[in-house]
PDB file of C-alpha atoms in Angstrom:
ATOM      1  CA  GLN A   1      16.410   7.056   6.660  1.00 93.00           C
ATOM      2  CA  VAL A   2      12.957   5.616   7.223  1.00 96.00           C
ATOM      3  CA  GLN A   3      13.082   1.854   7.590  1.00 98.00           C
ATOM      4  CA  LEU A   4      10.338  -0.671   8.244  1.00 98.00           C
ATOM      5  CA  VAL A   5      11.200  -4.339   8.719  1.00 98.00           C
ATOM      6  CA  GLU A   6       8.528  -7.032   8.998  1.00 98.00           C
ATOM      7  CA  SER A   7       9.157 -10.378  10.645  1.00 98.00           C
ATOM      8  CA  GLY A   8       7.210 -13.406  11.805  1.00 98.00           C
ATOM      9  CA  GLY A   9       5.916 -14.763   8.523  1.00 97.00           C
ATOM     10  CA  GLY A  10       5.840 -18.450   7.710  1.00 97.00           C
ATOM     11  CA  LEU A  11       3.737 -21.529   7.016  1.00 98.00           C
ATOM     12  CA  VAL A  12       0.677 -22.127   9.176  1.00 98.00           C
ATOM     13  CA  LYS A  13      -2.205 -24.597   8.986  1.00 98.00           C
ATOM     14  CA  PRO A  14      -5.772 -23.436   8.365  1.00 98.00           C
ATOM     15  CA  GLY A  15      -7.311 -22.319  11.631  1.00 98.00           C
ATOM     16  CA  GLY A  16      -3.913 -21.485  13.073  1.00 98.00           C
ATOM     17  CA  SER A  17      -2.429 -18.234  14.318  1.00 98.00           C
ATOM     18  CA  LEU A  18       0.572 -16.113  13.519  1.00 98.00           C
ATOM     19  CA  ARG A  19       1.911 -12.793  14.786  1.00 98.00           C
ATOM     20  CA  LEU A  20       3.728 -10.390  12.517  1.00 98.00           C
ATOM     21  CA  SER A  21       5.962  -7.626  13.790  1.00 98.00           C
ATOM     22  CA  CYS A  22       7.113  -4.464  12.086  1.00 98.00           C
ATOM     23  CA  ALA A  23      10.184  -2.705  13.479  1.00 98.00           C
ATOM     24  CA  ALA A  24      10.406   0.982  12.638  1.00 98.00           C
ATOM     25  CA  SER A  25      13.429   3.252  12.570  1.00 98.00           C
ATOM     26  CA  GLY A  26      14.541   6.560  11.095  1.00 97.00           C
ATOM     27  CA  PHE A  27      11.494   8.547  12.203  1.00 97.00           C
ATOM     28  CA  THR A  28       9.521   9.347  15.350  1.00 97.00           C
ATOM     29  CA  PHE A  29       7.283   6.286  15.387  1.00 98.00           C
ATOM     30  CA  SER A  30       4.869   7.680  17.960  1.00 97.00           C
ATOM     31  CA  ASP A  31       3.996  10.599  15.666  1.00 97.00           C
ATOM     32  CA  PHE A  32       2.580   8.475  12.849  1.00 97.00           C
ATOM     33  CA  TYR A  33      -0.435   6.361  12.029  1.00 97.00           C
ATOM     34  CA  MET A  34       0.622   2.943  10.755  1.00 97.00           C
ATOM     35  CA  SER A  35      -1.028   0.611   8.255  1.00 97.00           C
ATOM     36  CA  TRP A  36      -1.032  -3.051   7.232  1.00 98.00           C
ATOM     37  CA  ILE A  37      -1.573  -4.058   3.607  1.00 98.00           C
ATOM     38  CA  ARG A  38      -1.357  -7.467   1.955  1.00 98.00           C
ATOM     39  CA  GLN A  39      -0.909  -8.852  -1.532  1.00 98.00           C
ATOM     40  CA  ALA A  40      -2.031 -12.349  -2.468  1.00 98.00           C
ATOM     41  CA  PRO A  41       0.136 -14.159  -5.047  1.00 97.00           C
ATOM     42  CA  GLY A  42      -0.312 -12.547  -8.455  1.00 96.00           C
ATOM     43  CA  LYS A  43      -2.967 -10.167  -7.163  1.00 97.00           C
ATOM     44  CA  GLY A  44      -3.311  -6.493  -6.318  1.00 97.00           C
ATOM     45  CA  LEU A  45      -2.932  -4.647  -3.042  1.00 98.00           C
ATOM     46  CA  GLU A  46      -5.477  -4.993  -0.242  1.00 98.00           C
ATOM     47  CA  TRP A  47      -5.602  -2.580   2.699  1.00 97.00           C
ATOM     48  CA  LEU A  48      -6.136  -4.400   5.994  1.00 98.00           C
ATOM     49  CA  SER A  49      -5.902  -1.975   8.868  1.00 97.00           C
ATOM     50  CA  TYR A  50      -4.561   1.231  10.268  1.00 93.00           C
ATOM     51  CA  ILE A  51      -3.892   2.343  13.804  1.00 97.00           C
ATOM     52  CA  THR A  52      -3.611   5.895  15.051  1.00 97.00           C
ATOM     53  CA  ASN A  53      -0.341   7.114  16.536  1.00 96.00           C
ATOM     54  CA  SER A  54      -1.545   6.617  20.104  1.00 96.00           C
ATOM     55  CA  GLY A  55      -3.192   3.298  19.300  1.00 95.00           C
ATOM     56  CA  SER A  56      -6.539   4.554  20.531  1.00 96.00           C
ATOM     57  CA  VAL A  57      -8.346   4.071  17.208  1.00 96.00           C
ATOM     58  CA  ILE A  58      -7.991   1.106  14.878  1.00 97.00           C
ATOM     59  CA  TYR A  59      -9.816   0.393  11.629  1.00 96.00           C
ATOM     60  CA  TYR A  60     -10.029  -3.005   9.917  1.00 97.00           C
ATOM     61  CA  ALA A  61     -11.082  -4.287   6.529  1.00 97.00           C
ATOM     62  CA  ASP A  62     -14.206  -6.427   6.657  1.00 97.00           C
ATOM     63  CA  SER A  63     -12.188  -9.390   5.352  1.00 97.00           C
ATOM     64  CA  VAL A  64     -10.146  -9.585   8.576  1.00 98.00           C
ATOM     65  CA  LYS A  65     -12.378  -7.938  11.178  1.00 97.00           C
ATOM     66  CA  GLY A  66     -12.790 -10.178  14.201  1.00 97.00           C
ATOM     67  CA  ARG A  67      -9.846 -12.404  13.224  1.00 98.00           C
ATOM     68  CA  PHE A  68      -6.909  -9.985  13.048  1.00 98.00           C
ATOM     69  CA  THR A  69      -5.795  -7.581  15.763  1.00 98.00           C
ATOM     70  CA  VAL A  70      -3.414  -4.676  15.298  1.00 98.00           C
ATOM     71  CA  SER A  71      -1.426  -3.150  18.123  1.00 98.00           C
ATOM     72  CA  ARG A  72       1.648  -1.027  18.629  1.00 98.00           C
ATOM     73  CA  ASP A  73       4.304  -0.406  21.234  1.00 98.00           C
ATOM     74  CA  ASN A  74       5.622   3.117  20.825  1.00 98.00           C
ATOM     75  CA  ALA A  75       8.350   2.521  23.387  1.00 98.00           C
ATOM     76  CA  LYS A  76       9.701  -0.276  21.200  1.00 98.00           C
ATOM     77  CA  ASN A  77       8.989   1.440  17.865  1.00 98.00           C
ATOM     78  CA  SER A  78       7.038  -1.620  16.842  1.00 98.00           C
ATOM     79  CA  LEU A  79       3.767  -2.476  15.145  1.00 98.00           C
ATOM     80  CA  TYR A  80       2.073  -5.853  15.390  1.00 98.00           C
ATOM     81  CA  LEU A  81      -0.510  -7.892  13.502  1.00 98.00           C
ATOM     82  CA  GLN A  82      -2.008 -10.833  15.374  1.00 98.00           C
ATOM     83  CA  MET A  83      -3.696 -13.146  12.902  1.00 98.00           C
ATOM     84  CA  ASN A  84      -6.086 -15.826  14.177  1.00 98.00           C
ATOM     85  CA  SER A  85      -8.396 -18.326  12.470  1.00 98.00           C
ATOM     86  CA  LEU A  86      -6.260 -18.178   9.367  1.00 98.00           C
ATOM     87  CA  ARG A  87      -7.685 -19.349   6.042  1.00 98.00           C
ATOM     88  CA  ALA A  88      -6.124 -20.368   2.757  1.00 98.00           C
ATOM     89  CA  GLU A  89      -7.229 -17.052   1.280  1.00 97.00           C
ATOM     90  CA  ASP A  90      -5.079 -15.208   3.827  1.00 98.00           C
ATOM     91  CA  THR A  91      -1.985 -16.469   2.000  1.00 98.00           C
ATOM     92  CA  ALA A  92      -0.172 -13.311   0.954  1.00 98.00           C
ATOM     93  CA  VAL A  93       2.779 -11.043   1.460  1.00 98.00           C
ATOM     94  CA  TYR A  94       1.997  -8.733   4.359  1.00 98.00           C
ATOM     95  CA  TYR A  95       3.412  -5.219   4.420  1.00 98.00           C
ATOM     96  CA  CYS A  96       3.486  -2.569   7.100  1.00 98.00           C
ATOM     97  CA  ALA A  97       3.505   1.027   5.931  1.00 98.00           C
ATOM     98  CA  ARG A  98       3.735   4.448   7.453  1.00 97.00           C
ATOM     99  CA  ASP A  99       0.642   6.670   7.711  1.00 90.00           C
ATOM    100  CA  GLU A 100      -2.607   6.636   5.756  1.00 87.00           C
ATOM    101  CA  SER A 101      -0.933   7.642   2.516  1.00 90.00           C
ATOM    102  CA  LEU A 102       1.582   4.784   2.824  1.00 93.00           C
ATOM    103  CA  GLN A 103       4.663   6.900   2.238  1.00 94.00           C
ATOM    104  CA  ALA A 104       7.088   4.217   3.359  1.00 97.00           C
ATOM    105  CA  TRP A 105       6.787   0.424   3.154  1.00 98.00           C
ATOM    106  CA  GLY A 106       8.533  -2.552   4.653  1.00 98.00           C
ATOM    107  CA  GLN A 107       9.947  -5.337   2.513  1.00 98.00           C
ATOM    108  CA  GLY A 108       7.056  -7.647   3.330  1.00 98.00           C
ATOM    109  CA  ALA A 109       6.556 -10.951   5.158  1.00 98.00           C
ATOM    110  CA  LEU A 110       5.172 -14.009   3.397  1.00 98.00           C
ATOM    111  CA  VAL A 111       2.371 -15.842   5.158  1.00 98.00           C
ATOM    112  CA  THR A 112       1.322 -19.183   3.699  1.00 98.00           C
ATOM    113  CA  VAL A 113      -1.789 -20.889   5.033  1.00 98.00           C
ATOM    114  CA  SER A 114      -1.848 -24.503   3.947  1.00 97.00           C
ATOM    115  CA  SER A 115      -2.327 -27.956   5.391  1.00 96.00           C
TER     116      SER A 115
ATOM    117  CA  ASP B   1     -16.698   1.539  -0.287  1.00 95.00           C
ATOM    118  CA  ILE B   2     -15.112   3.867  -2.818  1.00 97.00           C
ATOM    119  CA  GLN B   3     -14.142   2.045  -6.008  1.00 98.00           C
ATOM    120  CA  MET B   4     -10.916   3.071  -7.714  1.00 98.00           C
ATOM    121  CA  THR B   5     -10.696   2.283 -11.421  1.00 98.00           C
ATOM    122  CA  GLN B   6      -7.401   2.572 -13.237  1.00 98.00           C
ATOM    123  CA  SER B   7      -7.006   2.743 -16.981  1.00 98.00           C
ATOM    124  CA  PRO B   8      -5.523   1.215 -18.891  1.00 97.00           C
ATOM    125  CA  SER B   9      -4.939  -2.102 -17.101  1.00 97.00           C
ATOM    126  CA  SER B  10      -1.848  -2.622 -19.217  1.00 97.00           C
ATOM    127  CA  LEU B  11       0.211  -0.381 -21.398  1.00 96.00           C
ATOM    128  CA  SER B  12       3.065  -0.975 -23.836  1.00 97.00           C
ATOM    129  CA  ALA B  13       5.499   1.860 -24.404  1.00 96.00           C
ATOM    130  CA  SER B  14       9.022   2.472 -25.636  1.00 96.00           C
ATOM    131  CA  VAL B  15      12.053   3.897 -23.884  1.00 96.00           C
ATOM    132  CA  GLY B  16      11.852   7.651 -24.118  1.00 96.00           C
ATOM    133  CA  ASP B  17       8.050   7.786 -24.341  1.00 97.00           C
ATOM    134  CA  ARG B  18       5.713   9.811 -22.160  1.00 97.00           C
ATOM    135  CA  VAL B  19       2.791   7.898 -20.652  1.00 98.00           C
ATOM    136  CA  THR B  20      -0.280   8.790 -18.630  1.00 98.00           C
ATOM    137  CA  ILE B  21      -2.222   6.499 -16.317  1.00 98.00           C
ATOM    138  CA  THR B  22      -5.698   7.474 -15.139  1.00 98.00           C
ATOM    139  CA  CYS B  23      -7.404   6.692 -11.848  1.00 98.00           C
ATOM    140  CA  ARG B  24     -11.096   7.411 -11.318  1.00 98.00           C
ATOM    141  CA  ALA B  25     -12.858   7.320  -7.952  1.00 98.00           C
ATOM    142  CA  SER B  26     -16.498   6.290  -7.652  1.00 98.00           C
ATOM    143  CA  GLN B  27     -17.097   9.369  -5.485  1.00 98.00           C
ATOM    144  CA  GLY B  28     -15.192  12.508  -4.634  1.00 98.00           C
ATOM    145  CA  ILE B  29     -12.037  12.064  -2.593  1.00 98.00           C
ATOM    146  CA  SER B  30     -10.685  15.635  -2.659  1.00 97.00           C
ATOM    147  CA  ASN B  31      -6.930  15.194  -3.143  1.00 97.00           C
ATOM    148  CA  TYR B  32      -6.485  12.144  -0.873  1.00 98.00           C
ATOM    149  CA  LEU B  33      -4.886  10.095  -3.611  1.00 98.00           C
ATOM    150  CA  ALA B  34      -1.533   8.305  -3.709  1.00 98.00           C
ATOM    151  CA  TRP B  35       0.409   6.563  -6.473  1.00 98.00           C
ATOM    152  CA  PHE B  36       2.784   3.620  -6.039  1.00 98.00           C
ATOM    153  CA  GLN B  37       5.249   1.757  -8.238  1.00 98.00           C
ATOM    154  CA  GLN B  38       5.837  -1.960  -7.749  1.00 98.00           C
ATOM    155  CA  LYS B  39       8.453  -4.104  -9.441  1.00 98.00           C
ATOM    156  CA  PRO B  40       8.233  -7.924  -9.449  1.00 96.00           C
ATOM    157  CA  GLY B  41       9.124  -9.437  -6.094  1.00 96.00           C
ATOM    158  CA  LYS B  42       9.525  -6.050  -4.448  1.00 97.00           C
ATOM    159  CA  ALA B  43       7.469  -3.939  -2.072  1.00 98.00           C
ATOM    160  CA  PRO B  44       5.476  -1.042  -3.498  1.00 98.00           C
ATOM    161  CA  LYS B  45       7.229   2.305  -3.485  1.00 98.00           C
ATOM    162  CA  SER B  46       5.495   5.619  -2.839  1.00 97.00           C
ATOM    163  CA  LEU B  47       5.716   8.040  -5.761  1.00 98.00           C
ATOM    164  CA  ILE B  48       3.035  10.649  -5.155  1.00 98.00           C
ATOM    165  CA  TYR B  49       0.793  11.571  -2.216  1.00 97.00           C
ATOM    166  CA  ALA B  50      -1.928  14.189  -1.871  1.00 97.00           C
ATOM    167  CA  ALA B  51      -2.558  13.746  -5.612  1.00 98.00           C
ATOM    168  CA  SER B  52       0.378  15.856  -6.752  1.00 98.00           C
ATOM    169  CA  SER B  53       3.066  15.924  -4.039  1.00 98.00           C
ATOM    170  CA  LEU B  54       6.228  14.155  -5.118  1.00 97.00           C
ATOM    171  CA  GLN B  55       7.651  11.788  -2.543  1.00 95.00           C
ATOM    172  CA  SER B  56      11.151  12.664  -1.376  1.00 93.00           C
ATOM    173  CA  GLY B  57      13.783  11.088  -3.579  1.00 95.00           C
ATOM    174  CA  VAL B  58      11.423  10.377  -6.474  1.00 97.00           C
ATOM    175  CA  PRO B  59      12.582  11.914  -9.761  1.00 97.00           C
ATOM    176  CA  SER B  60      10.597  14.781 -11.238  1.00 97.00           C
ATOM    177  CA  LYS B  61       9.828  12.700 -14.337  1.00 97.00           C
ATOM    178  CA  PHE B  62       6.885  11.447 -12.247  1.00 98.00           C
ATOM    179  CA  SER B  63       3.994  13.840 -11.734  1.00 98.00           C
ATOM    180  CA  GLY B  64       0.450  13.577 -10.470  1.00 98.00           C
ATOM    181  CA  SER B  65      -2.601  15.728 -10.955  1.00 98.00           C
ATOM    182  CA  GLY B  66      -6.315  15.804 -10.303  1.00 98.00           C
ATOM    183  CA  SER B  67      -8.869  16.368  -7.614  1.00 98.00           C
ATOM    184  CA  GLY B  68     -12.314  15.089  -6.806  1.00 97.00           C
ATOM    185  CA  THR B  69     -12.831  11.957  -8.863  1.00 98.00           C
ATOM    186  CA  ASP B  70     -10.309  12.056 -11.716  1.00 98.00           C
ATOM    187  CA  PHE B  71      -6.561  11.733 -11.339  1.00 98.00           C
ATOM    188  CA  THR B  72      -3.565  11.108 -13.552  1.00 98.00           C
ATOM    189  CA  LEU B  73      -0.002   9.888 -13.145  1.00 98.00           C
ATOM    190  CA  THR B  74       2.340  11.017 -15.903  1.00 98.00           C
ATOM    191  CA  ILE B  75       5.799   9.587 -16.502  1.00 98.00           C
ATOM    192  CA  THR B  76       8.078  11.314 -18.968  1.00 97.00           C
ATOM    193  CA  SER B  77      11.129  10.030 -20.777  1.00 96.00           C
ATOM    194  CA  LEU B  78      10.578   6.360 -19.892  1.00 97.00           C
ATOM    195  CA  GLN B  79      13.661   4.424 -18.894  1.00 96.00           C
ATOM    196  CA  PRO B  80      14.017   0.637 -18.506  1.00 94.00           C
ATOM    197  CA  GLU B  81      13.717   0.923 -14.708  1.00 95.00           C
ATOM    198  CA  ASP B  82      10.283   2.560 -15.030  1.00 96.00           C
ATOM    199  CA  PHE B  83       8.646  -0.558 -16.428  1.00 93.00           C
ATOM    200  CA  ALA B  84       6.608  -1.828 -13.501  1.00 97.00           C
ATOM    201  CA  THR B  85       3.065  -1.990 -12.149  1.00 98.00           C
ATOM    202  CA  TYR B  86       1.497   1.217 -10.876  1.00 98.00           C
ATOM    203  CA  TYR B  87      -1.311   1.490  -8.321  1.00 98.00           C
ATOM    204  CA  CYS B  88      -3.439   4.366  -7.115  1.00 98.00           C
ATOM    205  CA  GLN B  89      -5.009   4.457  -3.647  1.00 98.00           C
ATOM    206  CA  GLN B  90      -7.600   6.688  -2.043  1.00 98.00           C
ATOM    207  CA  TYR B  91      -7.278   7.492   1.637  1.00 96.00           C
ATOM    208  CA  ASN B  92     -10.106   9.990   1.923  1.00 96.00           C
ATOM    209  CA  SER B  93     -12.467   7.613   3.644  1.00 93.00           C
ATOM    210  CA  TYR B  94     -12.571   4.252   5.326  1.00 92.00           C
ATOM    211  CA  PRO B  95     -11.794   1.735   4.016  1.00 95.00           C
ATOM    212  CA  PRO B  96      -8.873   2.955   1.938  1.00 96.00           C
ATOM    213  CA  THR B  97      -9.020   1.307  -1.465  1.00 97.00           C
ATOM    214  CA  PHE B  98      -6.589   0.613  -4.286  1.00 98.00           C
ATOM    215  CA  GLY B  99      -6.993   0.592  -8.013  1.00 98.00           C
ATOM    216  CA  GLN B 100      -6.478  -2.737  -9.752  1.00 98.00           C
ATOM    217  CA  GLY B 101      -3.076  -1.728 -11.087  1.00 98.00           C
ATOM    218  CA  THR B 102      -1.618  -0.744 -14.447  1.00 98.00           C
ATOM    219  CA  LYS B 103       1.186  -2.886 -15.839  1.00 98.00           C
ATOM    220  CA  LEU B 104       3.602  -0.820 -17.894  1.00 97.00           C
ATOM    221  CA  GLU B 105       5.546  -3.003 -20.310  1.00 96.00           C
ATOM    222  CA  ILE B 106       8.299  -2.381 -22.801  1.00 91.00           C
ATOM    223  CA  LYS B 107       7.159  -2.322 -26.414  1.00 88.00           C
TER     224      LYS B 107
END
């Protein structure tokens, strides 16, 4: 069955960096767009980015543009989110999801930005 | 950006009830609309995509309808496991946007 597993979350100081990974299995990863979404504590869902199946086109939310970078390695069935210049307001659970309609989600990775 | 407005924001219902949640888009999105269920401490789960297509494995008690700007999610015969927060999302145009969520609580 489709499985997405995020890793790499943790505590980071403001201004720091963190890289999240999302390992995919149970489907042909290279056939699908992939998305990142986050949820701040007690808040709703916020779309962050999606990347086409080849990785040739990537869209970002204005809130993370220029600070976050999405990439993928189809040979490793993996999606990545490089987060730089982190702020307190980036504290959230980060989810990867399959395609633009988000038909499958990972369990999430908690990122806490605090001094 | 397209604004997605869900109503109501919260809803109290009893086991066995039928409920409807509405999602309105600030401009037309054709049928590029998805619905998700989220329980506390868990990841969202896809229920409906393309406005009315039931996700594999999701019971038929969940149904979606609508096109353009107005959409509904209907849940029949509520069971204790259905009490959760529900979100809609448009993916017609960049950036994809979510509704604010509807919290379905037990009366």
